Amino acid sequence: PCATFPIPYTLFRMRNLLGRLLQRSPHELERIARFWGIELGSGDRHADVSHVYRTMTDIWAVRDAWERVSDDGKALVRALDEHDGAACPPAQLATESSLDPAKAIPELRTLYEIGIVSTEDLKKGETESPERAVFLPREMGLMIERVE
């Protein structure tokens, strides 16, 4: 595994998709919604997050989205799913997926931008980095397993 267990309850609780969507900025949420074919605009952030969440946990929507994920992206998600929610660095996922890290990092960025994978919260003073560990929210892992 990539992370040391046991994970503190507060981190474990936020590894779900709904918690991660709530922490996304309005701009990120809009980008995720566009990929998933969702019209936002209710003006109510919680209603928008709820709408995105319901779509991302609908088996038919996941099937359609999964078809648009590249083969390399699918290999990375499968490797990440093997870690049962533990955050993993891109270099390790690239190795496990037999991908070049230079190819894996942009692919993971795309998966993050469409909401399939998530990152841990930035700590105070920490900046975003392409080498930042990612994890697969539980709901996404379950839905993708069902589609496959």
PDB file of C-alpha atoms in Angstrom:
ATOM      1  CA  PRO A   1       0.000   0.000   0.000  1.00  0.00           C
ATOM      2  CA  CYS A   2       1.018   3.584  -0.618  1.00  0.00           C
ATOM      3  CA  ALA A   3      -0.251   5.188   2.582  1.00  0.00           C
ATOM      4  CA  THR A   4       0.421   4.345   6.183  1.00  0.00           C
ATOM      5  CA  PHE A   5      -2.609   2.876   7.932  1.00  0.00           C
ATOM      6  CA  PRO A   6      -4.646   3.397   9.933  1.00  0.00           C
ATOM      7  CA  ILE A   7      -5.814   6.553   8.195  1.00  0.00           C
ATOM      8  CA  PRO A   8      -7.163   9.108  10.660  1.00  0.00           C
ATOM      9  CA  TYR A   9     -10.961   9.163  10.604  1.00  0.00           C
ATOM     10  CA  THR A  10     -11.098  12.730   9.265  1.00  0.00           C
ATOM     11  CA  LEU A  11      -9.024  11.792   6.212  1.00  0.00           C
ATOM     12  CA  PHE A  12     -10.924   8.555   5.636  1.00  0.00           C
ATOM     13  CA  ARG A  13     -14.240  10.368   5.804  1.00  0.00           C
ATOM     14  CA  MET A  14     -13.176  12.805   3.097  1.00  0.00           C
ATOM     15  CA  ARG A  15     -12.040  10.096   0.674  1.00  0.00           C
ATOM     16  CA  ASN A  16     -15.570   9.788  -0.641  1.00  0.00           C
ATOM     17  CA  LEU A  17     -16.658  11.406  -3.874  1.00  0.00           C
ATOM     18  CA  LEU A  18     -19.218  13.744  -2.334  1.00  0.00           C
ATOM     19  CA  GLY A  19     -16.665  15.183   0.095  1.00  0.00           C
ATOM     20  CA  ARG A  20     -14.162  15.701  -2.698  1.00  0.00           C
ATOM     21  CA  LEU A  21     -16.721  17.422  -4.937  1.00  0.00           C
ATOM     22  CA  LEU A  22     -17.695  19.758  -2.113  1.00  0.00           C
ATOM     23  CA  GLN A  23     -14.058  20.812  -1.815  1.00  0.00           C
ATOM     24  CA  ARG A  24     -13.675  21.636  -5.505  1.00  0.00           C
ATOM     25  CA  SER A  25     -13.781  25.266  -6.595  1.00  0.00           C
ATOM     26  CA  PRO A  26     -16.757  26.494  -8.659  1.00  0.00           C
ATOM     27  CA  HIS A  27     -14.482  26.556 -11.731  1.00  0.00           C
ATOM     28  CA  GLU A  28     -13.372  22.943 -11.168  1.00  0.00           C
ATOM     29  CA  LEU A  29     -16.943  21.827 -10.562  1.00  0.00           C
ATOM     30  CA  GLU A  30     -18.034  23.452 -13.823  1.00  0.00           C
ATOM     31  CA  ARG A  31     -15.217  21.679 -15.709  1.00  0.00           C
ATOM     32  CA  ILE A  32     -16.212  18.314 -14.202  1.00  0.00           C
ATOM     33  CA  ALA A  33     -19.864  18.944 -15.060  1.00  0.00           C
ATOM     34  CA  ARG A  34     -18.962  19.736 -18.687  1.00  0.00           C
ATOM     35  CA  PHE A  35     -17.143  16.411 -19.073  1.00  0.00           C
ATOM     36  CA  TRP A  36     -20.056  14.499 -17.558  1.00  0.00           C
ATOM     37  CA  GLY A  37     -22.598  16.380 -19.738  1.00  0.00           C
ATOM     38  CA  ILE A  38     -24.277  18.192 -16.859  1.00  0.00           C
ATOM     39  CA  GLU A  39     -25.840  21.642 -17.038  1.00  0.00           C
ATOM     40  CA  LEU A  40     -25.153  23.614 -13.870  1.00  0.00           C
ATOM     41  CA  GLY A  41     -26.568  26.960 -13.009  1.00  0.00           C
ATOM     42  CA  SER A  42     -28.981  26.557 -10.167  1.00  0.00           C
ATOM     43  CA  GLY A  43     -27.040  29.193  -8.259  1.00  0.00           C
ATOM     44  CA  ASP A  44     -27.016  26.860  -5.273  1.00  0.00           C
ATOM     45  CA  ARG A  45     -23.580  25.276  -4.839  1.00  0.00           C
ATOM     46  CA  HIS A  46     -24.891  22.330  -2.830  1.00  0.00           C
ATOM     47  CA  ALA A  47     -27.567  21.601  -5.435  1.00  0.00           C
ATOM     48  CA  ASP A  48     -24.924  21.708  -8.182  1.00  0.00           C
ATOM     49  CA  VAL A  49     -22.629  19.364  -6.246  1.00  0.00           C
ATOM     50  CA  SER A  50     -25.558  17.041  -5.610  1.00  0.00           C
ATOM     51  CA  HIS A  51     -26.432  17.002  -9.316  1.00  0.00           C
ATOM     52  CA  VAL A  52     -22.823  16.205 -10.293  1.00  0.00           C
ATOM     53  CA  TYR A  53     -22.613  13.502  -7.616  1.00  0.00           C
ATOM     54  CA  ARG A  54     -25.840  11.811  -8.726  1.00  0.00           C
ATOM     55  CA  THR A  55     -24.614  11.753 -12.319  1.00  0.00           C
ATOM     56  CA  MET A  56     -21.155  10.453 -11.408  1.00  0.00           C
ATOM     57  CA  THR A  57     -22.728   7.586  -9.476  1.00  0.00           C
ATOM     58  CA  ASP A  58     -25.183   6.629 -12.221  1.00  0.00           C
ATOM     59  CA  ILE A  59     -24.033   3.415 -13.893  1.00  0.00           C
ATOM     60  CA  TRP A  60     -25.046   4.577 -17.391  1.00  0.00           C
ATOM     61  CA  ALA A  61     -23.259   7.910 -17.036  1.00  0.00           C
ATOM     62  CA  VAL A  62     -20.139   6.159 -15.743  1.00  0.00           C
ATOM     63  CA  ARG A  63     -20.258   3.702 -18.643  1.00  0.00           C
ATOM     64  CA  ASP A  64     -20.444   6.570 -21.148  1.00  0.00           C
ATOM     65  CA  ALA A  65     -17.654   8.491 -19.398  1.00  0.00           C
ATOM     66  CA  TRP A  66     -15.442   5.412 -19.097  1.00  0.00           C
ATOM     67  CA  GLU A  67     -15.632   4.925 -22.873  1.00  0.00           C
ATOM     68  CA  ARG A  68     -14.084   8.384 -23.324  1.00  0.00           C
ATOM     69  CA  VAL A  69     -11.162   7.735 -20.968  1.00  0.00           C
ATOM     70  CA  SER A  70      -7.965   6.832 -22.822  1.00  0.00           C
ATOM     71  CA  ASP A  71      -6.451   3.368 -22.537  1.00  0.00           C
ATOM     72  CA  ASP A  72      -3.566   4.819 -20.506  1.00  0.00           C
ATOM     73  CA  GLY A  73      -6.049   6.559 -18.202  1.00  0.00           C
ATOM     74  CA  LYS A  74      -7.925   3.301 -17.706  1.00  0.00           C
ATOM     75  CA  ALA A  75      -4.687   1.488 -16.858  1.00  0.00           C
ATOM     76  CA  LEU A  76      -3.863   4.142 -14.246  1.00  0.00           C
ATOM     77  CA  VAL A  77      -7.339   3.962 -12.698  1.00  0.00           C
ATOM     78  CA  ARG A  78      -7.139   0.163 -12.532  1.00  0.00           C
ATOM     79  CA  ALA A  79      -3.753   0.369 -10.801  1.00  0.00           C
ATOM     80  CA  LEU A  80      -5.089   2.961  -8.369  1.00  0.00           C
ATOM     81  CA  ASP A  81      -8.157   0.846  -7.641  1.00  0.00           C
ATOM     82  CA  GLU A  82      -5.855  -1.925  -6.397  1.00  0.00           C
ATOM     83  CA  HIS A  83      -4.762   0.357  -3.528  1.00  0.00           C
ATOM     84  CA  ASP A  84      -8.224   0.460  -1.879  1.00  0.00           C
ATOM     85  CA  GLY A  85      -8.395   4.211  -1.399  1.00  0.00           C
ATOM     86  CA  ALA A  86      -4.760   4.809  -0.479  1.00  0.00           C
ATOM     87  CA  ALA A  87      -3.121   7.816  -2.123  1.00  0.00           C
ATOM     88  CA  CYS A  88      -0.274   6.890  -4.460  1.00  0.00           C
ATOM     89  CA  PRO A  89       2.409   8.950  -6.190  1.00  0.00           C
ATOM     90  CA  PRO A  90       2.206   9.180  -9.986  1.00  0.00           C
ATOM     91  CA  ALA A  91       5.609   7.523 -10.467  1.00  0.00           C
ATOM     92  CA  GLN A  92       4.464   4.395  -8.627  1.00  0.00           C
ATOM     93  CA  LEU A  93       1.202   4.262 -10.587  1.00  0.00           C
ATOM     94  CA  ALA A  94       3.129   4.661 -13.835  1.00  0.00           C
ATOM     95  CA  THR A  95       5.337   1.697 -12.923  1.00  0.00           C
ATOM     96  CA  GLU A  96       2.346  -0.434 -11.928  1.00  0.00           C
ATOM     97  CA  SER A  97       0.618   0.479 -15.207  1.00  0.00           C
ATOM     98  CA  SER A  98       3.733  -0.060 -17.353  1.00  0.00           C
ATOM     99  CA  LEU A  99       3.591   3.577 -18.472  1.00  0.00           C
ATOM    100  CA  ASP A 100       6.316   6.162 -18.827  1.00  0.00           C
ATOM    101  CA  PRO A 101       5.967   8.680 -15.947  1.00  0.00           C
ATOM    102  CA  ALA A 102       6.155  11.513 -18.502  1.00  0.00           C
ATOM    103  CA  LYS A 103       2.987  10.072 -20.040  1.00  0.00           C
ATOM    104  CA  ALA A 104       1.293   9.104 -16.761  1.00  0.00           C
ATOM    105  CA  ILE A 105       1.441  12.519 -15.068  1.00  0.00           C
ATOM    106  CA  PRO A 106      -0.556  14.381 -17.763  1.00  0.00           C
ATOM    107  CA  GLU A 107      -3.004  11.478 -17.901  1.00  0.00           C
ATOM    108  CA  LEU A 108      -3.520  11.648 -14.113  1.00  0.00           C
ATOM    109  CA  ARG A 109      -4.019  15.415 -14.422  1.00  0.00           C
ATOM    110  CA  THR A 110      -6.787  14.770 -16.962  1.00  0.00           C
ATOM    111  CA  LEU A 111      -8.402  12.173 -14.671  1.00  0.00           C
ATOM    112  CA  TYR A 112      -8.281  14.733 -11.852  1.00  0.00           C
ATOM    113  CA  GLU A 113      -9.785  17.449 -14.051  1.00  0.00           C
ATOM    114  CA  ILE A 114     -12.773  15.250 -14.962  1.00  0.00           C
ATOM    115  CA  GLY A 115     -13.327  14.199 -11.345  1.00  0.00           C
ATOM    116  CA  ILE A 116     -12.401  10.519 -11.523  1.00  0.00           C
ATOM    117  CA  VAL A 117      -9.352  10.762  -9.247  1.00  0.00           C
ATOM    118  CA  SER A 118      -8.726  13.111  -6.333  1.00  0.00           C
ATOM    119  CA  THR A 119      -5.796  14.483  -4.359  1.00  0.00           C
ATOM    120  CA  GLU A 120      -5.322  15.078  -0.675  1.00  0.00           C
ATOM    121  CA  ASP A 121      -6.004  18.581   0.596  1.00  0.00           C
ATOM    122  CA  LEU A 122      -3.074  20.974   0.337  1.00  0.00           C
ATOM    123  CA  LYS A 123      -1.522  21.733   3.692  1.00  0.00           C
ATOM    124  CA  LYS A 124      -0.827  25.334   4.634  1.00  0.00           C
ATOM    125  CA  GLY A 125       2.130  26.615   2.618  1.00  0.00           C
ATOM    126  CA  GLU A 126       2.056  23.621   0.246  1.00  0.00           C
ATOM    127  CA  THR A 127       1.701  24.230  -3.490  1.00  0.00           C
ATOM    128  CA  GLU A 128       0.110  22.095  -6.188  1.00  0.00           C
ATOM    129  CA  SER A 129       2.587  19.729  -7.832  1.00  0.00           C
ATOM    130  CA  PRO A 130       2.339  17.267 -10.731  1.00  0.00           C
ATOM    131  CA  GLU A 131       3.989  14.644  -8.507  1.00  0.00           C
ATOM    132  CA  ARG A 132       1.225  14.935  -5.936  1.00  0.00           C
ATOM    133  CA  ALA A 133      -0.267  11.637  -4.795  1.00  0.00           C
ATOM    134  CA  VAL A 134      -3.763  10.778  -6.040  1.00  0.00           C
ATOM    135  CA  PHE A 135      -6.467   8.401  -4.871  1.00  0.00           C
ATOM    136  CA  LEU A 136      -9.643   6.927  -6.270  1.00  0.00           C
ATOM    137  CA  PRO A 137     -12.765   7.950  -4.327  1.00  0.00           C
ATOM    138  CA  ARG A 138     -14.659   4.882  -3.143  1.00  0.00           C
ATOM    139  CA  GLU A 139     -17.743   5.547  -5.248  1.00  0.00           C
ATOM    140  CA  MET A 140     -15.724   5.955  -8.437  1.00  0.00           C
ATOM    141  CA  GLY A 141     -13.869   2.707  -7.784  1.00  0.00           C
ATOM    142  CA  LEU A 142     -17.114   0.824  -7.223  1.00  0.00           C
ATOM    143  CA  MET A 143     -18.799   2.309 -10.281  1.00  0.00           C
ATOM    144  CA  ILE A 144     -15.846   1.600 -12.574  1.00  0.00           C
ATOM    145  CA  GLU A 145     -15.609  -1.971 -11.278  1.00  0.00           C
ATOM    146  CA  ARG A 146     -19.290  -2.421 -12.124  1.00  0.00           C
ATOM    147  CA  VAL A 147     -18.835  -1.002 -15.627  1.00  0.00           C
ATOM    148  CA  GLU A 148     -15.877  -3.265 -16.313  1.00  0.00           C
TER     149      GLU A 148
END
